[in-house]
Coordinates of C-alpha atoms in Angstrom, one line a residue:
Chain J
M1 CA 0.2 0.1 0.1
S2 CA 1.4 3.3 -1.1
I3 CA 1.3 6.5 1.0
T4 CA 0.9 9.9 -0.4
A5 CA 1.0 13.0 1.6
T6 CA 0.6 16.4 0.0
A7 CA 1.1 20.0 1.1
I8 CA 1.0 18.9 4.9
T9 CA 1.4 22.0 7.2
K10 CA 1.2 21.7 10.9
T11 CA 1.7 24.5 13.4
F12 CA 2.0 24.0 17.2
G13 CA 1.2 27.5 18.8
R14 CA 3.5 29.8 16.9
T15 CA 6.1 27.3 15.6
K16 CA 5.6 25.5 12.3
A17 CA 6.4 21.7 12.7
L18 CA 5.7 21.0 9.0
D19 CA 5.7 23.6 6.2
A20 CA 3.8 22.3 3.1
V21 CA 5.6 18.9 3.1
D22 CA 5.1 16.4 0.3
L23 CA 6.0 12.7 0.7
H24 CA 5.4 9.6 -1.4
V25 CA 6.2 6.2 0.0
P26 CA 6.1 3.6 -2.8
D27 CA 4.2 0.3 -2.0
G28 CA 6.4 -2.2 -0.2
K29 CA 9.3 0.0 0.4
L30 CA 11.2 0.8 3.7
V31 CA 11.6 4.5 4.0
A32 CA 13.5 6.5 6.7
L33 CA 12.3 9.9 7.9
L34 CA 15.8 11.3 8.7
G35 CA 16.5 14.7 10.6
P36 CA 17.8 16.4 13.7
S37 CA 15.4 16.7 16.6
G38 CA 12.7 19.4 15.9
S39 CA 13.0 18.9 12.2
G40 CA 9.2 17.6 12.1
K41 CA 9.8 14.0 11.3
T42 CA 7.9 12.6 14.0
T43 CA 5.1 15.0 13.5
L44 CA 4.9 14.0 10.0
L45 CA 4.8 10.2 11.1
R46 CA 2.0 10.8 13.5
I47 CA 0.0 12.6 10.8
L48 CA 0.4 9.6 8.5
A49 CA -0.8 7.4 11.5
G50 CA -3.8 9.6 12.3
L51 CA -2.4 10.5 15.8
D52 CA -2.1 14.1 14.8
F53 CA -3.8 15.9 12.0
A54 CA -2.6 18.6 9.6
D55 CA -3.7 22.2 10.1
R56 CA -7.3 22.7 9.0
G57 CA -7.5 23.2 5.2
S58 CA -4.1 22.2 4.6
G59 CA -2.8 18.9 3.2
R60 CA -4.1 15.6 2.2
V61 CA -3.1 11.9 3.1
E62 CA -3.8 9.1 0.7
F63 CA -3.4 5.3 1.3
H64 CA -3.2 3.7 -2.1
G65 CA -5.2 6.6 -3.7
E66 CA -7.8 6.5 -1.0
D67 CA -8.3 9.8 1.1
V68 CA -7.7 9.1 4.8
T69 CA -7.1 12.8 5.7
D70 CA -9.7 12.8 8.4
T71 CA -9.8 9.1 9.2
P72 CA -9.0 8.4 13.0
A73 CA -6.0 6.2 13.7
G74 CA -8.0 3.2 14.5
R75 CA -9.6 2.8 11.2
R76 CA -6.4 3.6 9.0
G77 CA -5.1 0.1 9.1
V78 CA -1.7 1.2 10.4
G79 CA 0.7 -0.5 12.8
F80 CA 2.3 2.0 15.0
V81 CA 5.5 1.4 17.2
F82 CA 6.5 3.9 19.8
Q83 CA 10.0 4.8 20.9
H84 CA 9.4 3.8 24.5
Y85 CA 7.3 0.7 23.5
A86 CA 4.0 1.9 25.1
L87 CA 3.3 -1.7 26.1
F88 CA 0.4 -2.2 28.6
R89 CA 2.1 -3.1 31.9
H90 CA -0.8 -4.7 33.4
M91 CA -1.2 -7.3 30.4
T92 CA 1.0 -10.2 29.7
V93 CA 2.9 -10.3 26.7
A94 CA 0.4 -12.5 25.0
E95 CA -2.6 -10.3 26.1
N96 CA -0.6 -7.3 24.7
I97 CA -0.3 -8.8 21.4
A98 CA -3.8 -10.1 21.3
F99 CA -5.2 -6.6 22.3
G100 CA -5.9 -5.4 18.7
L101 CA -7.9 -8.7 18.1
T102 CA -9.9 -8.6 21.3
V103 CA -11.2 -5.1 20.8
L104 CA -12.6 -6.0 17.4
P105 CA -16.4 -5.7 17.1
R106 CA -17.9 -9.1 18.2
K107 CA -18.8 -10.2 14.7
D108 CA -15.3 -9.7 13.3
R109 CA -13.6 -10.9 16.5
P110 CA -11.7 -14.3 16.0
S111 CA -12.4 -16.9 18.7
K112 CA -10.2 -17.2 21.6
A113 CA -8.4 -20.3 20.1
E114 CA -7.8 -18.5 16.8
I115 CA -6.5 -15.6 18.8
A116 CA -4.0 -17.8 20.6
V117 CA -2.9 -19.4 17.4
R118 CA -2.2 -15.9 15.9
V119 CA -0.3 -14.8 18.9
D120 CA 1.9 -18.0 18.9
E121 CA 2.6 -17.2 15.2
L122 CA 3.7 -13.7 16.1
L123 CA 5.8 -14.7 19.1
R124 CA 7.6 -17.2 16.7
L125 CA 8.0 -14.3 14.3
I126 CA 9.6 -12.1 16.7
Q127 CA 11.7 -14.9 17.8
L128 CA 10.6 -14.9 21.4
P129 CA 8.2 -18.1 21.5
D130 CA 8.3 -18.5 25.3
V131 CA 7.5 -15.1 26.8
G132 CA 3.9 -15.1 26.2
G133 CA 3.1 -15.5 29.8
R134 CA 5.4 -12.7 31.1
Y135 CA 4.8 -9.2 31.9
P136 CA 6.5 -6.5 29.9
S137 CA 8.5 -5.5 33.0
Q138 CA 10.2 -8.8 32.9
L139 CA 11.6 -8.2 29.4
S140 CA 14.7 -6.4 28.0
G141 CA 14.2 -3.3 26.1
G142 CA 15.0 -5.0 22.8
Q143 CA 12.5 -7.9 23.6
R144 CA 9.8 -5.3 24.6
Q145 CA 10.3 -3.4 21.3
R146 CA 9.9 -6.7 19.4
V147 CA 6.7 -7.4 21.4
A148 CA 5.4 -3.9 20.4
L149 CA 6.1 -4.6 16.8
A150 CA 4.2 -8.1 17.2
R151 CA 1.3 -6.2 18.8
A152 CA 1.2 -3.8 15.9
L153 CA 1.2 -6.7 13.4
A154 CA -1.5 -8.6 15.1
V155 CA -4.2 -6.6 13.4
Q156 CA -2.6 -7.0 10.0
P157 CA -2.0 -3.5 9.1
K158 CA -1.5 -2.2 5.6
V159 CA 1.3 0.1 6.7
L160 CA 3.9 -0.1 9.5
L161 CA 5.0 3.2 11.1
L162 CA 7.9 3.2 13.6
D163 CA 8.8 6.2 15.7
E164 CA 12.5 6.1 16.7
P165 CA 12.1 2.3 17.2
F166 CA 15.7 1.7 18.3
G167 CA 16.1 5.1 20.1
A168 CA 15.8 3.7 23.7
L169 CA 18.0 0.7 23.2
D170 CA 21.9 0.4 23.7
A171 CA 24.2 0.2 20.7
Q172 CA 24.7 -3.7 20.5
V173 CA 20.7 -4.4 20.7
R174 CA 20.1 -1.6 18.4
K175 CA 22.5 -3.0 15.6
E176 CA 21.1 -6.5 16.1
L177 CA 17.3 -5.3 15.9
R178 CA 18.3 -3.1 12.9
G179 CA 19.4 -6.1 10.9
W180 CA 16.4 -8.1 12.0
L181 CA 14.0 -5.5 10.9
R182 CA 15.6 -5.4 7.6
R183 CA 15.3 -9.1 7.1
F184 CA 11.7 -9.0 8.4
H185 CA 10.8 -6.3 5.9
D186 CA 12.3 -8.3 3.2
E187 CA 10.2 -11.4 4.0
I188 CA 6.9 -9.6 4.7
G189 CA 7.2 -6.6 2.2
L190 CA 5.1 -4.5 4.2
T191 CA 5.2 -0.8 3.4
T192 CA 7.2 0.8 6.3
V193 CA 8.2 4.2 7.4
F194 CA 10.6 4.9 10.2
V195 CA 11.7 8.0 12.0
T196 CA 15.3 8.3 13.1
H197 CA 18.0 11.0 13.9
D198 CA 20.7 8.5 13.3
Q199 CA 22.1 8.9 9.8
E200 CA 24.0 5.6 10.0
E201 CA 20.7 3.7 10.8
A202 CA 19.0 5.6 7.9
L203 CA 21.6 4.8 5.4
E204 CA 22.0 1.2 6.6
L205 CA 18.4 0.1 6.7
A206 CA 16.3 2.1 4.3
D207 CA 15.4 1.6 0.7
E208 CA 14.8 5.5 0.5
V209 CA 15.9 8.2 2.7
V210 CA 13.8 11.4 3.4
V211 CA 16.1 14.0 4.9
M212 CA 14.2 16.7 6.8
N213 CA 15.3 20.0 8.5
H214 CA 13.4 22.9 9.8
A215 CA 9.9 21.7 9.0
K216 CA 10.8 20.9 5.4
V217 CA 12.0 17.9 3.3
K218 CA 15.3 18.7 2.1
Q219 CA 16.2 15.7 -0.1
V220 CA 14.7 12.3 -1.1
G221 CA 16.7 9.5 -2.6
T222 CA 18.4 6.0 -1.9
P223 CA 21.1 6.1 0.7
Q224 CA 23.6 6.3 -2.0
E225 CA 22.1 9.1 -3.8
V226 CA 21.8 11.3 -0.6
Y227 CA 25.3 10.4 0.5
D228 CA 27.0 10.8 -2.8
Q229 CA 25.0 13.8 -4.1
P230 CA 23.9 15.8 -1.3
A231 CA 21.7 18.5 -2.4
S232 CA 22.6 21.0 0.2
P233 CA 25.2 22.0 2.8
F234 CA 22.8 20.7 5.4
V235 CA 22.6 17.3 3.9
I236 CA 26.2 16.8 3.5
E237 CA 26.8 18.0 7.1
F238 CA 24.1 15.8 8.5
L239 CA 25.0 12.6 6.8
G240 CA 28.4 11.8 8.4
N241 CA 31.6 13.6 9.1
V242 CA 32.7 16.3 6.8
N243 CA 35.5 19.0 6.8
R244 CA 34.0 22.3 6.0
F245 CA 35.9 25.5 4.7
T246 CA 34.5 28.8 4.4
P247 CA 35.4 30.8 1.2
A248 CA 37.8 33.0 3.4
R249 CA 39.8 29.9 4.7
N250 CA 39.5 27.8 1.7
P251 CA 42.8 25.8 1.1
L252 CA 42.4 25.3 -2.5
P253 CA 42.9 28.1 -5.2
G254 CA 40.2 28.6 -8.0
T255 CA 37.2 27.7 -5.9
G256 CA 35.9 31.2 -5.8
D257 CA 33.2 32.3 -3.5
N258 CA 32.2 28.9 -2.4
A259 CA 32.2 26.8 0.8
L260 CA 34.2 23.7 0.4
Y261 CA 33.1 20.4 1.8
V262 CA 35.5 17.3 2.1
R263 CA 34.6 13.9 3.7
P264 CA 37.5 12.6 5.9
H265 CA 37.7 9.4 3.7
D266 CA 38.5 11.7 0.6
V267 CA 41.4 13.3 2.4
D268 CA 44.8 11.6 1.7
I269 CA 48.0 12.3 3.7
R270 CA 51.5 12.5 2.2
R271 CA 54.8 12.6 3.7
E272 CA 56.1 14.8 0.9
P273 CA 54.5 17.9 -0.9
A274 CA 52.4 16.6 -3.6
G275 CA 51.9 19.4 -6.3
E276 CA 50.3 22.8 -5.9
H277 CA 47.0 21.4 -4.4
S278 CA 48.7 19.8 -1.4
I279 CA 48.2 21.5 1.9
H280 CA 51.0 21.6 4.5
A281 CA 50.0 20.5 7.9
R282 CA 51.1 19.0 11.0
V283 CA 49.7 15.8 12.7
A284 CA 47.8 16.7 16.0
H285 CA 46.3 13.3 16.9
I286 CA 46.0 9.8 15.6
F287 CA 43.4 7.5 16.6
S288 CA 44.1 3.9 15.1
A289 CA 41.9 1.7 17.4
G290 CA 39.1 1.0 14.8
S291 CA 38.3 -0.4 11.4
S292 CA 40.1 2.5 9.9
G293 CA 42.7 5.0 11.1
R294 CA 41.6 8.6 11.9
V295 CA 44.0 11.4 12.0
T296 CA 43.5 15.0 12.9
L297 CA 45.8 17.4 11.2
V298 CA 46.3 21.2 11.8
R299 CA 47.0 23.3 8.7
A300 CA 50.5 25.1 8.8
D301 CA 49.2 28.4 7.4
N302 CA 46.1 29.2 9.6
H303 CA 46.0 26.3 12.2
D304 CA 42.5 25.1 10.9
T305 CA 42.0 21.4 11.8
I306 CA 41.3 18.8 9.0
D307 CA 40.1 15.3 9.8
A308 CA 41.3 12.5 7.7
E309 CA 40.3 8.8 7.6
V310 CA 42.7 6.4 6.0
S311 CA 42.9 2.5 5.9
R312 CA 45.1 0.9 8.6
A313 CA 47.3 -0.4 6.0
R314 CA 48.0 3.1 4.7
L315 CA 48.3 4.2 8.3
R316 CA 51.1 1.8 9.0
E317 CA 52.8 2.7 5.7
L318 CA 52.8 6.4 6.5
D319 CA 54.2 5.7 10.1
L320 CA 53.0 9.1 11.3
K321 CA 53.8 10.4 14.8
V322 CA 52.1 13.3 16.5
G323 CA 53.9 16.4 15.5
D324 CA 55.1 15.2 12.2
E325 CA 54.8 17.4 9.1
A326 CA 52.5 16.2 6.4
W327 CA 50.9 17.1 3.2
I328 CA 47.2 16.8 2.6
V329 CA 45.5 16.0 -0.7
F330 CA 41.9 16.0 -1.4
R331 CA 40.4 13.2 -3.6
H332 CA 37.1 14.7 -3.9
I333 CA 35.5 17.8 -2.7
R334 CA 32.0 19.6 -3.1
L335 CA 31.5 23.2 -3.5
F336 CA 28.2 24.9 -2.2
P337 CA 27.7 28.6 -3.3
A338 CA 24.7 30.2 -1.8
G339 CA 21.7 28.5 -3.2
S340 CA 23.1 26.2 -5.8
Y341 CA 25.5 23.2 -5.8
T342 CA 28.5 22.0 -7.9
E343 CA 30.8 19.1 -7.6
R344 CA 34.1 18.2 -9.1
D345 CA 36.8 15.7 -8.6
V346 CA 40.3 17.0 -7.7
V347 CA 42.9 15.4 -9.7
P348 CA 46.3 15.9 -8.0
D349 CA 49.6 15.3 -10.0
D350 CA 49.9 11.8 -8.9
A351 CA 46.3 10.6 -8.8
H352 CA 47.2 7.0 -8.9
A353 CA 48.8 6.8 -5.5
A354 CA 45.8 8.7 -4.1
T355 CA 43.2 6.2 -5.4
T356 CA 45.0 2.8 -4.9
D357 CA 44.7 2.9 -1.1
S358 CA 41.3 4.3 -0.8
G359 CA 40.0 1.0 0.4
H360 CA 37.0 2.2 2.2
G361 CA 35.5 4.5 -0.4
I362 CA 31.8 4.9 -0.3
Chain A
M1 CA 24.5 -17.6 56.1
S2 CA 23.3 -16.2 52.7
S3 CA 21.0 -13.7 54.6
S4 CA 24.0 -12.1 56.2
R5 CA 25.4 -11.6 52.6
H6 CA 22.5 -9.6 51.6
R7 CA 23.6 -6.2 53.0
S8 CA 21.1 -3.4 52.3
V9 CA 22.5 0.2 51.5
L10 CA 21.0 1.4 54.8
P11 CA 22.2 -0.3 57.8
G12 CA 20.4 -1.0 61.1
F13 CA 17.3 -3.1 59.9
G14 CA 17.0 -4.5 63.5
L15 CA 17.1 -1.2 65.0
S16 CA 14.7 0.5 62.6
L17 CA 12.2 -2.4 62.9
G18 CA 12.3 -2.2 66.7
F19 CA 11.8 1.6 66.5
T20 CA 8.8 1.0 64.2
L21 CA 7.1 -1.5 66.7
V22 CA 7.6 0.7 69.7
Y23 CA 6.5 3.9 67.9
L24 CA 3.3 2.1 66.6
S25 CA 2.6 0.7 69.9
L26 CA 2.9 4.1 71.7
I27 CA 1.0 6.0 69.2
V28 CA -1.6 3.6 68.0
L29 CA -1.8 0.3 69.8
V30 CA -1.6 1.5 73.5
P31 CA -4.6 4.0 73.2
L32 CA -6.6 1.3 71.4
A33 CA -5.8 -1.1 74.1
A34 CA -7.0 1.3 76.6
A35 CA -10.3 1.3 74.9
F36 CA -10.6 -2.4 75.3
I37 CA -9.4 -2.3 78.9
E38 CA -12.3 0.3 79.5
I39 CA -14.9 -1.9 78.2
A40 CA -13.7 -4.8 80.4
G41 CA -15.7 -3.0 83.2
L42 CA -18.9 -3.8 81.4
T43 CA -20.7 -7.1 81.6
W44 CA -21.5 -8.8 78.4
A45 CA -25.3 -7.8 78.8
E46 CA -24.3 -4.2 79.5
F47 CA -22.1 -4.3 76.5
T48 CA -24.7 -5.7 74.1
A49 CA -27.1 -3.3 75.4
A50 CA -25.0 -0.3 74.7
V51 CA -24.0 -1.4 71.3
S52 CA -27.3 -2.4 70.0
D53 CA -29.5 0.3 71.3
P54 CA -31.8 1.4 68.4
R55 CA -30.5 4.9 68.3
V56 CA -26.9 3.6 68.2
V57 CA -27.7 1.0 65.4
A58 CA -29.3 3.9 63.3
S59 CA -26.2 5.9 63.8
Y60 CA -23.9 2.9 62.5
K61 CA -26.1 2.7 59.4
L62 CA -25.9 6.4 58.7
S63 CA -22.1 6.6 59.5
F64 CA -21.0 3.7 57.4
G65 CA -23.7 4.2 54.8
A66 CA -22.7 7.8 54.1
S67 CA -19.1 7.1 54.4
L68 CA -19.1 4.5 51.8
A69 CA -21.3 6.4 49.5
A70 CA -19.2 9.6 49.9
A71 CA -16.0 7.7 49.4
A72 CA -17.6 6.1 46.1
V73 CA -18.5 9.4 44.9
N74 CA -15.1 10.8 45.4
A75 CA -13.4 7.7 43.8
V76 CA -15.4 8.7 40.6
F77 CA -15.1 12.5 40.6
G78 CA -11.6 12.6 42.3
L79 CA -10.5 10.5 39.5
V80 CA -11.8 13.1 37.0
V81 CA -10.2 15.9 39.0
A82 CA -6.9 14.2 39.2
W83 CA -7.0 13.5 35.5
V84 CA -7.7 17.0 34.5
L85 CA -5.2 18.4 36.7
V86 CA -2.4 16.1 35.4
R87 CA -3.3 15.9 31.7
Y88 CA -4.7 19.3 30.7
P89 CA -2.6 22.5 31.0
F90 CA -5.2 25.4 31.5
P91 CA -5.0 28.8 33.0
G92 CA -5.5 28.7 36.8
R93 CA -4.4 25.1 37.2
R94 CA -2.0 25.7 40.1
V95 CA -4.7 27.6 41.8
I96 CA -7.3 24.6 41.3
D97 CA -4.6 22.2 42.3
A98 CA -4.0 24.1 45.6
L99 CA -7.7 24.2 46.3
V100 CA -7.9 20.5 46.3
D101 CA -6.1 20.6 49.6
L102 CA -8.5 22.9 51.2
P103 CA -10.6 20.1 53.0
F104 CA -7.3 19.1 54.6
A105 CA -6.5 22.3 55.8
L106 CA -9.7 23.9 56.9
P107 CA -10.8 23.4 60.5
T108 CA -13.6 21.0 60.1
A109 CA -15.9 23.2 62.1
V110 CA -15.5 25.9 59.5
A111 CA -16.4 23.5 56.8
G112 CA -19.4 22.4 58.6
I113 CA -20.7 26.0 59.2
A114 CA -20.0 27.0 55.5
L115 CA -21.8 24.0 54.1
T116 CA -24.8 24.5 56.4
A117 CA -24.9 28.1 55.4
I118 CA -24.9 27.4 51.7
Y119 CA -27.2 24.4 51.8
S120 CA -29.8 25.8 54.3
K121 CA -33.2 26.9 53.0
N122 CA -32.3 30.4 52.1
G123 CA -28.5 29.6 51.5
W124 CA -26.9 30.1 48.1
V125 CA -27.4 26.5 47.0
G126 CA -30.3 25.6 49.2
Q127 CA -32.6 28.2 47.9
W128 CA -32.5 26.5 44.5
L129 CA -33.0 23.1 45.7
E130 CA -35.8 23.9 48.2
P131 CA -38.7 24.6 45.6
H132 CA -37.8 21.1 44.0
G133 CA -38.4 19.4 47.3
M134 CA -34.7 18.8 48.0
Q135 CA -33.5 19.4 51.5
V136 CA -29.8 19.0 52.2
A137 CA -29.0 20.8 55.3
F138 CA -30.2 18.8 58.6
T139 CA -30.8 15.6 56.5
R140 CA -28.8 12.6 55.8
V141 CA -28.0 14.1 52.3
G142 CA -26.3 16.9 54.4
V143 CA -24.2 14.3 56.1
F144 CA -23.2 12.8 52.8
V145 CA -22.3 16.2 51.4
A146 CA -20.1 17.1 54.3
L147 CA -18.3 13.8 54.1
T148 CA -17.7 14.0 50.3
F149 CA -16.2 17.4 50.9
I150 CA -13.6 16.3 53.4
G151 CA -12.8 13.1 51.4
L152 CA -11.9 14.5 48.0
P153 CA -8.2 15.4 48.6
F154 CA -7.4 11.7 49.5
V155 CA -8.5 10.3 46.1
V156 CA -7.0 13.3 44.2
R157 CA -3.7 13.2 45.8
T158 CA -3.1 9.4 45.6
L159 CA -4.1 9.2 42.1
Q160 CA -2.3 12.2 40.6
P161 CA 1.4 10.7 40.8
V162 CA 0.1 7.4 39.3
I163 CA -1.6 9.3 36.4
E164 CA 1.5 11.2 35.8
E165 CA 3.2 8.0 35.1
L166 CA 0.7 6.9 32.7
E167 CA 2.1 7.8 29.4
P168 CA -0.3 9.2 26.9
E169 CA 1.3 6.8 24.3
L170 CA -0.7 4.0 26.0
E171 CA -3.9 5.6 24.9
E172 CA -2.5 6.2 21.4
A173 CA -1.2 2.9 21.1
S174 CA -4.6 1.5 22.0
A175 CA -6.2 3.8 19.5
T176 CA -4.0 2.6 16.7
L177 CA -4.9 -0.9 17.6
G178 CA -8.5 -0.1 16.9
A179 CA -9.9 0.2 20.3
N180 CA -12.6 2.9 20.8
R181 CA -12.6 5.4 23.6
L182 CA -14.5 3.3 26.0
Q183 CA -12.3 0.2 25.5
T184 CA -9.3 2.2 25.9
L185 CA -10.6 3.7 29.2
A186 CA -11.8 0.3 30.5
R187 CA -9.0 -1.8 29.4
V188 CA -5.8 0.5 29.2
V189 CA -6.3 3.5 31.4
L190 CA -8.3 2.2 34.5
P191 CA -6.4 -1.1 35.2
P192 CA -3.1 0.7 36.2
L193 CA -5.0 3.1 38.2
L194 CA -7.0 0.6 40.3
P195 CA -4.7 0.0 43.1
A196 CA -4.2 3.9 43.8
L197 CA -7.8 4.3 43.4
T198 CA -8.8 1.7 46.1
T199 CA -6.2 3.3 48.3
G200 CA -7.7 6.8 47.9
F201 CA -11.1 5.2 48.4
A202 CA -10.1 3.5 51.5
M203 CA -8.4 6.6 52.8
A204 CA -11.5 8.8 52.1
F205 CA -13.7 6.1 53.6
A206 CA -11.6 6.0 56.8
R207 CA -11.5 9.8 57.0
A208 CA -15.2 10.1 56.7
L209 CA -15.9 7.5 59.4
G210 CA -14.1 9.5 61.9
E211 CA -15.3 12.8 60.9
Y212 CA -17.1 14.7 63.5
G213 CA -16.6 18.6 63.2
S214 CA -18.2 19.4 59.9
V215 CA -21.0 16.9 60.2
V216 CA -22.5 17.9 63.4
F217 CA -23.3 21.4 62.0
I218 CA -24.9 20.1 58.9
S219 CA -26.8 17.1 60.0
G220 CA -29.0 18.8 62.6
N221 CA -28.3 15.8 65.0
M222 CA -31.9 14.3 65.0
P223 CA -32.0 11.1 67.0
M224 CA -32.8 8.1 64.7
K225 CA -32.1 10.1 61.7
T226 CA -29.2 12.2 61.3
E227 CA -27.0 11.1 64.2
I228 CA -23.6 9.9 63.4
T229 CA -21.8 7.4 65.6
P230 CA -19.0 9.7 66.6
L231 CA -21.6 12.2 67.8
L232 CA -23.3 9.5 70.1
I233 CA -19.8 8.7 71.6
I234 CA -19.3 12.4 72.5
T235 CA -22.9 12.5 73.9
K236 CA -22.2 9.4 76.1
L237 CA -19.0 11.1 77.1
E238 CA -20.7 14.3 78.1
Q239 CA -22.9 12.2 80.4
Y240 CA -19.9 10.6 82.0
D241 CA -20.9 7.2 80.4
Y242 CA -17.2 6.3 79.6
A243 CA -17.9 2.7 79.2
G244 CA -20.9 3.0 77.0
A245 CA -19.0 5.4 74.8
T246 CA -16.0 3.1 74.6
A247 CA -18.2 0.2 73.8
I248 CA -19.7 1.9 70.8
A249 CA -16.2 3.0 69.9
V250 CA -14.8 -0.5 69.9
V251 CA -17.6 -1.7 67.5
M252 CA -16.7 1.0 65.2
L253 CA -13.2 0.3 65.6
I254 CA -13.6 -3.4 64.7
V255 CA -15.9 -2.8 61.7
S256 CA -13.6 -0.2 60.3
F257 CA -10.6 -2.5 60.8
V258 CA -12.3 -5.3 58.9
L259 CA -13.5 -3.0 56.1
L260 CA -10.0 -1.6 55.7
L261 CA -8.5 -5.0 55.7
L262 CA -11.0 -6.1 53.0
I263 CA -10.0 -3.0 50.8
N264 CA -6.3 -3.9 51.4
L265 CA -6.8 -7.4 50.2
L266 CA -8.8 -6.3 47.1
Q267 CA -6.1 -3.6 46.5
R268 CA -3.4 -6.4 46.8
R269 CA -5.1 -8.4 44.1
A270 CA -5.7 -5.3 41.8
R271 CA -1.9 -4.5 42.3
R272 CA -1.1 -8.2 41.2
I273 CA -3.2 -7.7 38.0
A274 CA -1.6 -4.4 37.3

């Protein structure tokens, strides 16, 4: 079931949470609403669910072409999962999962036995077959969130909406559950929208990422599109680490009145000067305990810091020490003048050396 | 062996338990025991005569009946008040919140006089009820009104913190799962509130049973009709019938204790479900 939202505006008091936002979620896709807190992403999700409504006279929400703008949550056929689970504490896990079935009108309500079968199926689906008799307080955070998901799925929703579903979990569980959700989505194929402020989560999990900021959608695309072709300085800064240079402090000649952006993995370090584009710097900090080496350098001319990320093999080869002199070469930069956007590859004099060990390109 | 390994953060469990028992004995048990010693001076026949006098029996009915009714009404409307105070921000909320405590703070005689004044035939409220044949002051209804007034804060104050803990997301989750408002209220909102609600009910009930000051003004104290049990106890004391007064007090004590115990058991069950 596809979702289309058109011209959604929502104001709370004097603040605009959403400003004429359009969104299209194709049938069966897993879509991330990504943005910093206060960007309006949760409000948008709640409007899709029918838990909030757009300002009077603005906007339209359609599920598969059918207008549901004024339909209350209970009749939209959505499954909603909350950041803090919102499980019913006084009910067992099985009762929680069965809740949506037991509140059906009597003529549509399955028999007790049928409900029990359905609950068992769902418990197996979330890989917690034996917790039906327990209370939510006896489960871990990750287990609770899976139970919340099973409860949402019990009513066979046409759309699944998740509000920061992994936000309250610790890093390890979060990663596990993320992979599990992706596999689950691939099996069931249910149209799914989830809200997150974690760019890594969005890029790793989603088919399509909707980047939001200040009540507006800034860019829509596949994870690769939004990462490789960011449409604005905001998007490039929000999606991962980036070195940013204002026109006044721009280290490269010929870039004019533009701000310059370089991802740390597009920064290469040399021990010798490498042509007119290389920047003279000094090593300030080396962090090598990870899957790649991260080096912080300080420019010799104006003491700006530049972060570089190089493979561990390259780091060993360079044999850098804090305080060493080094020369920096940018492999790929992006320029953003006010309002528009250009991009170009920098080809240093010896481009080959620069590309051979970029083992962790995007 | 293993119990000595379970060290609590605060030491001195033995000492604090001893203190608790001594304190409870001095403050609660010793005076109560004195009541039982006092009635030991009565023969069984004198005791039963004192406690089963028709006038006394009528007062039991009024005291327990009006107290239960007042506590029940407070449970319903106290829940509404607490809900509104926690969930809805509105101008003047702080003032209303403070007003809830007024029945705690007001000397009960003042409450009695004020209630009598507004509910009497030419009072603010009474003059509108009178033409419809409803009399409040100097009737059993008046007793019920006074007991409702003094019991409200107990329900509101026990419920407020529990409602604060009840995330609105629970109601939203219920709504997205297709429950209507009545189902959400009955199956999602009320069950977690039940233990606190019974506590508030029990406290309002206990307070109403012991109330004297406000009731004697509004009830009119007509024998067999609007006399509450505490009033009869005072009357007997004024006639230097200490044993008779104590006998009635003991009956009240036992019945109250049994009722509170029952409520407590009910509450324990509710808590287990919640």
